Amino acid sequence: MEKACIDINELVNVFSNTHGSIYQSDKLNCFYVDFGGKFARFNCLSLQKLKKVVEEIDIEALLLNTHKADFELVTFNGCEHIYLLSALEIIALKDLLQGTFTMFKLNHLISDCLYRLVY
């Protein structure tokens, strides 16, 4: 999906690091992952699946295996997006996804505290 097709003013930056960003679209009820030169759209469940797949990659085994390159194909069943990532890119994507889900939890905690103060 091209960035030109999306009104960037309607997207909320959930989390960013030096390698990418994840945006939320309340209007379209989805998330956009801007990483590795790709701007991909995910629904909530797909973003959770992506996080699970990336977290299951064993970076140490990938780096220590001398019989294959230190690249990993990242995708999951039902996903139309494929990432071919080096070990360093996998670490950066893990950081991006962990930061994003931390922001989701933080937002939930703040909302819960504010709700308790009001009622």
mmCIF file of C-alpha atoms in Angstrom:
data_model
loop_
_atom_site.group_PDB
_atom_site.id
_atom_site.type_symbol
_atom_site.label_atom_id
_atom_site.label_comp_id
_atom_site.label_asym_id
_atom_site.label_seq_id
_atom_site.Cartn_x
_atom_site.Cartn_y
_atom_site.Cartn_z
ATOM 1 C CA MET A 1 0.000 0.000 0.000
ATOM 2 C CA GLU A 2 1.366 3.402 -0.904
ATOM 3 C CA LYS A 3 1.621 6.198 1.623
ATOM 4 C CA ALA A 4 0.154 8.548 -0.981
ATOM 5 C CA CYS A 5 -3.190 6.706 -0.740
ATOM 6 C CA ILE A 6 -3.441 7.414 2.997
ATOM 7 C CA ASP A 7 -4.167 10.798 4.542
ATOM 8 C CA ILE A 8 -1.248 10.981 6.964
ATOM 9 C CA ASN A 9 -3.162 13.535 9.078
ATOM 10 C CA GLU A 10 -5.704 10.847 9.973
ATOM 11 C CA LEU A 11 -3.050 8.510 11.366
ATOM 12 C CA VAL A 12 -1.890 8.522 14.968
ATOM 13 C CA ASN A 13 1.721 7.564 15.605
ATOM 14 C CA VAL A 14 1.584 4.794 18.209
ATOM 15 C CA PHE A 15 5.326 4.156 18.470
ATOM 16 C CA SER A 16 8.484 4.871 16.481
ATOM 17 C CA ASN A 17 12.115 3.909 16.634
ATOM 18 C CA THR A 18 15.005 4.723 14.304
ATOM 19 C CA HIS A 19 14.026 1.926 11.918
ATOM 20 C CA GLY A 20 10.279 2.403 11.579
ATOM 21 C CA SER A 21 6.908 3.475 12.910
ATOM 22 C CA ILE A 22 3.505 2.033 13.651
ATOM 23 C CA TYR A 23 0.447 4.188 13.044
ATOM 24 C CA GLN A 24 -3.170 3.744 14.068
ATOM 25 C CA SER A 25 -6.117 4.701 11.897
ATOM 26 C CA ASP A 26 -9.295 5.189 13.895
ATOM 27 C CA LYS A 27 -11.243 5.922 10.725
ATOM 28 C CA LEU A 28 -10.284 2.635 9.025
ATOM 29 C CA ASN A 29 -9.894 0.643 12.279
ATOM 30 C CA CYS A 30 -6.445 -0.676 11.379
ATOM 31 C CA PHE A 31 -2.722 -0.190 11.893
ATOM 32 C CA TYR A 32 0.035 0.688 9.456
ATOM 33 C CA VAL A 33 3.548 -0.626 9.903
ATOM 34 C CA ASP A 34 6.201 1.499 8.226
ATOM 35 C CA PHE A 35 9.280 -0.721 8.364
ATOM 36 C CA GLY A 36 11.989 -1.939 6.018
ATOM 37 C CA GLY A 37 10.867 0.236 3.131
ATOM 38 C CA LYS A 38 7.357 -1.210 3.321
ATOM 39 C CA PHE A 39 4.158 0.528 4.431
ATOM 40 C CA ALA A 40 1.797 -2.335 5.303
ATOM 41 C CA ARG A 41 -1.737 -2.381 6.672
ATOM 42 C CA PHE A 42 -2.672 -4.778 9.506
ATOM 43 C CA ASN A 43 -5.791 -5.288 11.562
ATOM 44 C CA CYS A 44 -5.423 -5.756 15.314
ATOM 45 C CA LEU A 45 -5.302 -9.546 15.213
ATOM 46 C CA SER A 46 -2.748 -9.563 12.391
ATOM 47 C CA LEU A 47 -0.523 -7.138 14.288
ATOM 48 C CA GLN A 48 -0.645 -9.471 17.304
ATOM 49 C CA LYS A 49 0.236 -12.431 15.072
ATOM 50 C CA LEU A 50 3.145 -10.507 13.562
ATOM 51 C CA LYS A 51 4.450 -9.729 17.042
ATOM 52 C CA LYS A 52 4.191 -13.392 18.048
ATOM 53 C CA VAL A 53 6.021 -14.588 14.926
ATOM 54 C CA VAL A 54 8.815 -12.044 15.338
ATOM 55 C CA GLU A 55 9.237 -12.801 19.045
ATOM 56 C CA GLU A 56 9.555 -16.536 18.312
ATOM 57 C CA ILE A 57 12.607 -15.999 16.086
ATOM 58 C CA ASP A 58 15.740 -17.185 17.861
ATOM 59 C CA ILE A 59 18.308 -14.510 16.998
ATOM 60 C CA GLU A 60 21.167 -16.370 18.669
ATOM 61 C CA ALA A 61 20.520 -19.555 16.678
ATOM 62 C CA LEU A 62 20.189 -17.495 13.506
ATOM 63 C CA LEU A 63 23.566 -15.873 14.045
ATOM 64 C CA LEU A 64 25.360 -19.048 15.144
ATOM 65 C CA ASN A 65 24.165 -21.202 12.256
ATOM 66 C CA THR A 66 27.064 -21.255 9.779
ATOM 67 C CA HIS A 67 25.151 -23.267 7.168
ATOM 68 C CA LYS A 68 22.755 -20.524 6.132
ATOM 69 C CA ALA A 69 22.634 -16.754 5.848
ATOM 70 C CA ASP A 70 21.488 -14.671 8.804
ATOM 71 C CA PHE A 71 18.237 -13.714 7.110
ATOM 72 C CA GLU A 72 14.762 -14.805 8.063
ATOM 73 C CA LEU A 73 11.535 -14.792 6.076
ATOM 74 C CA VAL A 74 8.837 -13.294 8.319
ATOM 75 C CA THR A 75 5.212 -13.973 7.505
ATOM 76 C CA PHE A 76 2.280 -15.887 8.953
ATOM 77 C CA ASN A 77 -0.777 -17.731 7.731
ATOM 78 C CA GLY A 78 -3.364 -15.357 6.311
ATOM 79 C CA CYS A 79 -0.940 -12.451 5.928
ATOM 80 C CA GLU A 80 -0.353 -10.845 2.561
ATOM 81 C CA HIS A 81 2.889 -9.190 3.657
ATOM 82 C CA ILE A 82 6.309 -10.826 3.657
ATOM 83 C CA TYR A 83 9.453 -9.427 5.231
ATOM 84 C CA LEU A 84 12.958 -10.704 4.461
ATOM 85 C CA LEU A 85 14.962 -9.417 7.408
ATOM 86 C CA SER A 86 18.508 -9.612 8.636
ATOM 87 C CA ALA A 87 19.217 -10.343 12.283
ATOM 88 C CA LEU A 88 19.624 -6.640 13.058
ATOM 89 C CA GLU A 89 16.354 -5.809 11.304
ATOM 90 C CA ILE A 90 14.586 -8.536 13.289
ATOM 91 C CA ILE A 91 15.870 -6.968 16.517
ATOM 92 C CA ALA A 92 14.660 -3.543 15.349
ATOM 93 C CA LEU A 93 11.218 -4.940 14.419
ATOM 94 C CA LYS A 94 10.980 -6.701 17.804
ATOM 95 C CA ASP A 95 11.748 -3.388 19.500
ATOM 96 C CA LEU A 96 9.150 -1.584 17.386
ATOM 97 C CA LEU A 97 6.423 -4.133 18.127
ATOM 98 C CA GLN A 98 7.251 -4.385 21.838
ATOM 99 C CA GLY A 99 7.177 -0.589 22.129
ATOM 100 C CA THR A 100 3.845 -0.455 20.333
ATOM 101 C CA PHE A 101 2.191 -3.005 22.593
ATOM 102 C CA THR A 102 3.677 -1.284 25.637
ATOM 103 C CA MET A 103 1.986 1.939 24.486
ATOM 104 C CA PHE A 104 -1.312 0.049 24.133
ATOM 105 C CA LYS A 105 -1.000 -1.252 27.707
ATOM 106 C CA LEU A 106 0.007 2.172 29.014
ATOM 107 C CA ASN A 107 -2.957 3.796 27.293
ATOM 108 C CA HIS A 108 -5.271 1.199 28.832
ATOM 109 C CA LEU A 109 -3.814 1.770 32.320
ATOM 110 C CA ILE A 110 -4.182 5.542 32.045
ATOM 111 C CA SER A 111 -7.763 5.261 30.801
ATOM 112 C CA ASP A 112 -8.583 2.840 33.604
ATOM 113 C CA CYS A 113 -7.110 5.171 36.243
ATOM 114 C CA LEU A 114 -8.949 8.178 34.848
ATOM 115 C CA TYR A 115 -12.192 6.228 34.737
ATOM 116 C CA ARG A 116 -11.769 5.239 38.401
ATOM 117 C CA LEU A 117 -11.115 8.867 39.390
ATOM 118 C CA VAL A 118 -14.270 10.077 37.662
ATOM 119 C CA TYR A 119 -16.548 7.330 39.023
#
